[in-house]
mmCIF file of C-alpha atoms and ligand atoms in Angstrom:
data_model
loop_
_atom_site.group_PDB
_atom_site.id
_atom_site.type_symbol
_atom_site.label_atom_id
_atom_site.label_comp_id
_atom_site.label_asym_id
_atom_site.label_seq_id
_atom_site.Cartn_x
_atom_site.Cartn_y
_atom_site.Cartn_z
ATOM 1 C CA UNK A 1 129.733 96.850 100.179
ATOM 2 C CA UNK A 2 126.204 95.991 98.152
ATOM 3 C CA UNK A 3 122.728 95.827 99.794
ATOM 4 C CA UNK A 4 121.182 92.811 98.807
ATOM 5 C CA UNK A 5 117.511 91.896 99.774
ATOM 6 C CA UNK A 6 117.862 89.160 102.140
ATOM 7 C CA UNK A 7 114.995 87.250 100.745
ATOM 8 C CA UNK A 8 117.646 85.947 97.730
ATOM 9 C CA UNK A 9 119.379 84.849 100.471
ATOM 10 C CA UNK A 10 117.076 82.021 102.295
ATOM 11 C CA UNK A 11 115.677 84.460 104.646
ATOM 12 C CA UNK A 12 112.215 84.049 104.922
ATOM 13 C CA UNK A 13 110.810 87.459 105.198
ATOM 14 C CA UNK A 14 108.651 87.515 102.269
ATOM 15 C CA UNK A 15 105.261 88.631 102.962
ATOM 16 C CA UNK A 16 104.633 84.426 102.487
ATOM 17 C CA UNK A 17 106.861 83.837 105.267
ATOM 18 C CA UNK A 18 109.102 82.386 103.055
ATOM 19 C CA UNK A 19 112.401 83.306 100.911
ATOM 20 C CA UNK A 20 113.510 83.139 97.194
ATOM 21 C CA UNK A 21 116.525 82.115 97.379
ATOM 22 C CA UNK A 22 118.819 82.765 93.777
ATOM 23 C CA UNK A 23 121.778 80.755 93.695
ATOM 24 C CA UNK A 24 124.228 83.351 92.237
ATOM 25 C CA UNK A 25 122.748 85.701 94.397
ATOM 26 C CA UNK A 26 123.782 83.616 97.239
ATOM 27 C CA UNK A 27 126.912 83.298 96.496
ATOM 28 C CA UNK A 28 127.429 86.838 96.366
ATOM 29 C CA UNK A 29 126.695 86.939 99.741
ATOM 30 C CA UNK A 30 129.690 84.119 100.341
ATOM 31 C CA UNK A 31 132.141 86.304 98.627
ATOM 32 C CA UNK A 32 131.334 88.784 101.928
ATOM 33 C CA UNK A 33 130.899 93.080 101.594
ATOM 34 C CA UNK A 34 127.304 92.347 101.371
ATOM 35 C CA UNK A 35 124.801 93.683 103.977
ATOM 36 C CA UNK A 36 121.058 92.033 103.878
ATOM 37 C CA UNK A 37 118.000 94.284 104.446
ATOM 38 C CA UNK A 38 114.040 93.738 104.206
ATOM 39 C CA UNK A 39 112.599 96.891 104.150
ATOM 40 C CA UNK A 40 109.196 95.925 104.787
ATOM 41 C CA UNK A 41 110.605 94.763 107.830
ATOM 42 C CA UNK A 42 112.452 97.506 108.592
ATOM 43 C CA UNK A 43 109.584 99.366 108.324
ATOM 44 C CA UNK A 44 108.399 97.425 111.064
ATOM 45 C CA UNK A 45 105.549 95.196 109.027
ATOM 46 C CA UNK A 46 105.067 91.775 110.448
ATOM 47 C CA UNK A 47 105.917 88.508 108.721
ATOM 48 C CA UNK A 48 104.069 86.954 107.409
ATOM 49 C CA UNK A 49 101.752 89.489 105.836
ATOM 50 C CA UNK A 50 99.342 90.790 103.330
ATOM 51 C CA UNK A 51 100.767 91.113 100.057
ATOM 52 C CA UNK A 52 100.873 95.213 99.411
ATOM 53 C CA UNK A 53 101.648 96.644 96.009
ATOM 54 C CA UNK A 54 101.704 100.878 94.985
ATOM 55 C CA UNK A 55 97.882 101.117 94.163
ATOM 56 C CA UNK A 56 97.804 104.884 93.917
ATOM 57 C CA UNK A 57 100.674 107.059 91.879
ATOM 58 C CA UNK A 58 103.999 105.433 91.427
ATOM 59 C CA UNK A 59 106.939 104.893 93.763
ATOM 60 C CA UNK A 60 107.798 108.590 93.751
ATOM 61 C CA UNK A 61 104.833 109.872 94.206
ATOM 62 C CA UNK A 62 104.397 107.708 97.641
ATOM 63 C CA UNK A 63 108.082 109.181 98.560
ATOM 64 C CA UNK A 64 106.677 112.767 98.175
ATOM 65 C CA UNK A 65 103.545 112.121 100.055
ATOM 66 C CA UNK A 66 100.954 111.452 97.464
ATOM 67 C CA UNK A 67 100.923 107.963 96.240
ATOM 68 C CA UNK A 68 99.648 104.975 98.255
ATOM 69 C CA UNK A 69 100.894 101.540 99.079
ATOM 70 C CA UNK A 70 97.570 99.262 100.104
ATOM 71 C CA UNK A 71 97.825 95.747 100.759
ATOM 72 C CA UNK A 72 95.054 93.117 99.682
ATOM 73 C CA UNK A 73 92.740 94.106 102.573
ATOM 74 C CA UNK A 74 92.932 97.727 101.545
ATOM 75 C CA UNK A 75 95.101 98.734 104.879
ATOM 76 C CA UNK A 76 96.990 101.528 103.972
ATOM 77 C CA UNK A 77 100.950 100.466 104.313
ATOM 78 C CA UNK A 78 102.250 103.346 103.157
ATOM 79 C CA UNK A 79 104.339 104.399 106.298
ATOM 80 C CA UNK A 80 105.483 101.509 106.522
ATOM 81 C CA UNK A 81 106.527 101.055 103.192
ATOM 82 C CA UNK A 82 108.218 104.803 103.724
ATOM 83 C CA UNK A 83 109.905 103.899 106.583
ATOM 84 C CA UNK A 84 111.647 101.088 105.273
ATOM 85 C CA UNK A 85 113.420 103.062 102.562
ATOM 86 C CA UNK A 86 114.525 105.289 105.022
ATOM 87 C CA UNK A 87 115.811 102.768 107.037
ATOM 88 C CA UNK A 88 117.727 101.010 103.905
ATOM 89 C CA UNK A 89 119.046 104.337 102.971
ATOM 90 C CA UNK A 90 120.402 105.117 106.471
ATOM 91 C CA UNK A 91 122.124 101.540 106.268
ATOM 92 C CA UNK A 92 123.774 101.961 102.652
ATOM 93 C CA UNK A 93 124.670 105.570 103.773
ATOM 94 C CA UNK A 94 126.303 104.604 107.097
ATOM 95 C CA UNK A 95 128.077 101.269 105.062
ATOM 96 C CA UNK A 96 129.052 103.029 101.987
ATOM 97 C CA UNK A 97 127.105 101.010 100.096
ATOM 98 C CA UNK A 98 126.935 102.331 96.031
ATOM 99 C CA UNK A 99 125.320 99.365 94.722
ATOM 100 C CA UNK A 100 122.327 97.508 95.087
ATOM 101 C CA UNK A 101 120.581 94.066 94.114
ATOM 102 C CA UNK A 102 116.828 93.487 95.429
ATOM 103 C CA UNK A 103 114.342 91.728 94.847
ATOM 104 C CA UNK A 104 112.598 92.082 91.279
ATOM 105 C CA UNK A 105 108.817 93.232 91.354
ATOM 106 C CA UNK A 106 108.345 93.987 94.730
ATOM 107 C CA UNK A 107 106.497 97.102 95.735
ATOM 108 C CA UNK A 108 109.511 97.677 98.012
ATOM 109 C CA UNK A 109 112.668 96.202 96.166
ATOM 110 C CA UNK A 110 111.402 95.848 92.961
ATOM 111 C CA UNK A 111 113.276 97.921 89.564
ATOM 112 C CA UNK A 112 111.874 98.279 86.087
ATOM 113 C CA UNK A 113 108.746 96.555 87.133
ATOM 114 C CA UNK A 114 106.259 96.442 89.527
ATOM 115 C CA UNK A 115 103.184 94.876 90.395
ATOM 116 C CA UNK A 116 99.997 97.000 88.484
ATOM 117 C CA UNK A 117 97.865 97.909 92.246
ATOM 118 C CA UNK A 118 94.999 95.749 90.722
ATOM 119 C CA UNK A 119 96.430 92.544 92.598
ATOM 120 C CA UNK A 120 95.662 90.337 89.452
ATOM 121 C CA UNK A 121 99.596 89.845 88.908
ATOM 122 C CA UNK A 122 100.143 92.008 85.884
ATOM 123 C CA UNK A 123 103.055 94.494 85.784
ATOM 124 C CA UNK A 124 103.880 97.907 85.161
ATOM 125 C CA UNK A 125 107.043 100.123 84.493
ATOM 126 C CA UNK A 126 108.181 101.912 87.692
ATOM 127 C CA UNK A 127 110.294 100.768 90.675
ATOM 128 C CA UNK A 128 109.500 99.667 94.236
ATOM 129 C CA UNK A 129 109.347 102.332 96.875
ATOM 130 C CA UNK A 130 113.186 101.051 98.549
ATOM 131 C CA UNK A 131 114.638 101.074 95.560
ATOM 132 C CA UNK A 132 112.972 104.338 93.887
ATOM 133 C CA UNK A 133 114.717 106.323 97.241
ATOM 134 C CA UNK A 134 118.167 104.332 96.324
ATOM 135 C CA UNK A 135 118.053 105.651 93.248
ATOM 136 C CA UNK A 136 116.969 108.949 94.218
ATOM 137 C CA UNK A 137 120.753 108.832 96.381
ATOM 138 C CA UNK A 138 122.910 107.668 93.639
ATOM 139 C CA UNK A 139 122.626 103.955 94.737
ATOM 140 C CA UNK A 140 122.931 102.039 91.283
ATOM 141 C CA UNK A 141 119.736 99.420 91.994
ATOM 142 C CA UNK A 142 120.091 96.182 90.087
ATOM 143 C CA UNK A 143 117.762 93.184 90.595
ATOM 144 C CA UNK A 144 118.399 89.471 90.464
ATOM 145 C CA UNK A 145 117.639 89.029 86.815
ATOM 146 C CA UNK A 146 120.634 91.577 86.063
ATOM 147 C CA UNK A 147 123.021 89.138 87.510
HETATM 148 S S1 LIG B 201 111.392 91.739 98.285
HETATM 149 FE FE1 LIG B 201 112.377 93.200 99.674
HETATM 150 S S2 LIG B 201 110.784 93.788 101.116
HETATM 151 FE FE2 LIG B 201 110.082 91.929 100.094
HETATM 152 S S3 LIG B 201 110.735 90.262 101.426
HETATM 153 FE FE3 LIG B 201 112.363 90.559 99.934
HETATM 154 S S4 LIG B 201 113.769 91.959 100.949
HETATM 155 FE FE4 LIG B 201 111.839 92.079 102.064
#
């Protein structure tokens, strides 16, 4: 079973209100054993939404309690953003699941790179707060561009 971020899949639960759906991704999700999650939905953000991205510390420091996730307003998400990793990890823990493919750059899903906290679209090394916790469980995390 693989967790996939449902967004690749033509659900629209980006912060938009809208999907990005990949192709191979897709058909992943065809071939069945896949299980779709949003964490930023699961962590009960509405859609659509502000665009959030880690403005403060880096993916692990928001899972120990010191980093923040802000969104464009400067509302601090950070629960939120929390309790959607929590969420994803009680799904691939109750499914089995030991891989992963999310979404790329997302504060949430994102692995390798992330969004800088400046909200002027440049990136930094580090990993979205979902898939930092994965990771953290011996979930192997792959993104979309790995496929
Ligand atoms: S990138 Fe992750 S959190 Fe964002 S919409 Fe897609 S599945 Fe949801």
């Amino acid at each position: 079973m693989i967790l996939i971020s449902a967004c690749l899949c033509g659900v629209d639960c980006r912060y938009s209100g809208d999907s990005k759906s990949n192709e191979k991704i897709y058909s992943l999700l065809m071939d069945g054993n896949v299980q779709l999650v949003c964490p930023e939905q699961l962590g009960g953000l509405p859609t659509p939404r502000h665009p959030a991205e880690i403005c403060q510390g880096t993916s692990e420091d928001v899972i120990k309690g010191s980093g923040k996730v802000l969104n464009n307003q400067g509302e601090d998400v950070t629960k939120h953003f929390i309790k959607g990793a929590e969420e994803t990890l009680k799904i691939a823990k109750t499914l089995g699941c030991n891989k992963a493919i999310l979404k790329s750059r997302s504060p949430s899903c994102g692995c390798g790179n992330v969004y800088s906290g400046n909200f002027d679209g440049t990136l930094v090394e580090g990993n979205g707060v979902t898939a930092q916790l994965l990771m953290e469980n011996g979930i192997e995390v792959l993104t979309e561009e790995d496929i």
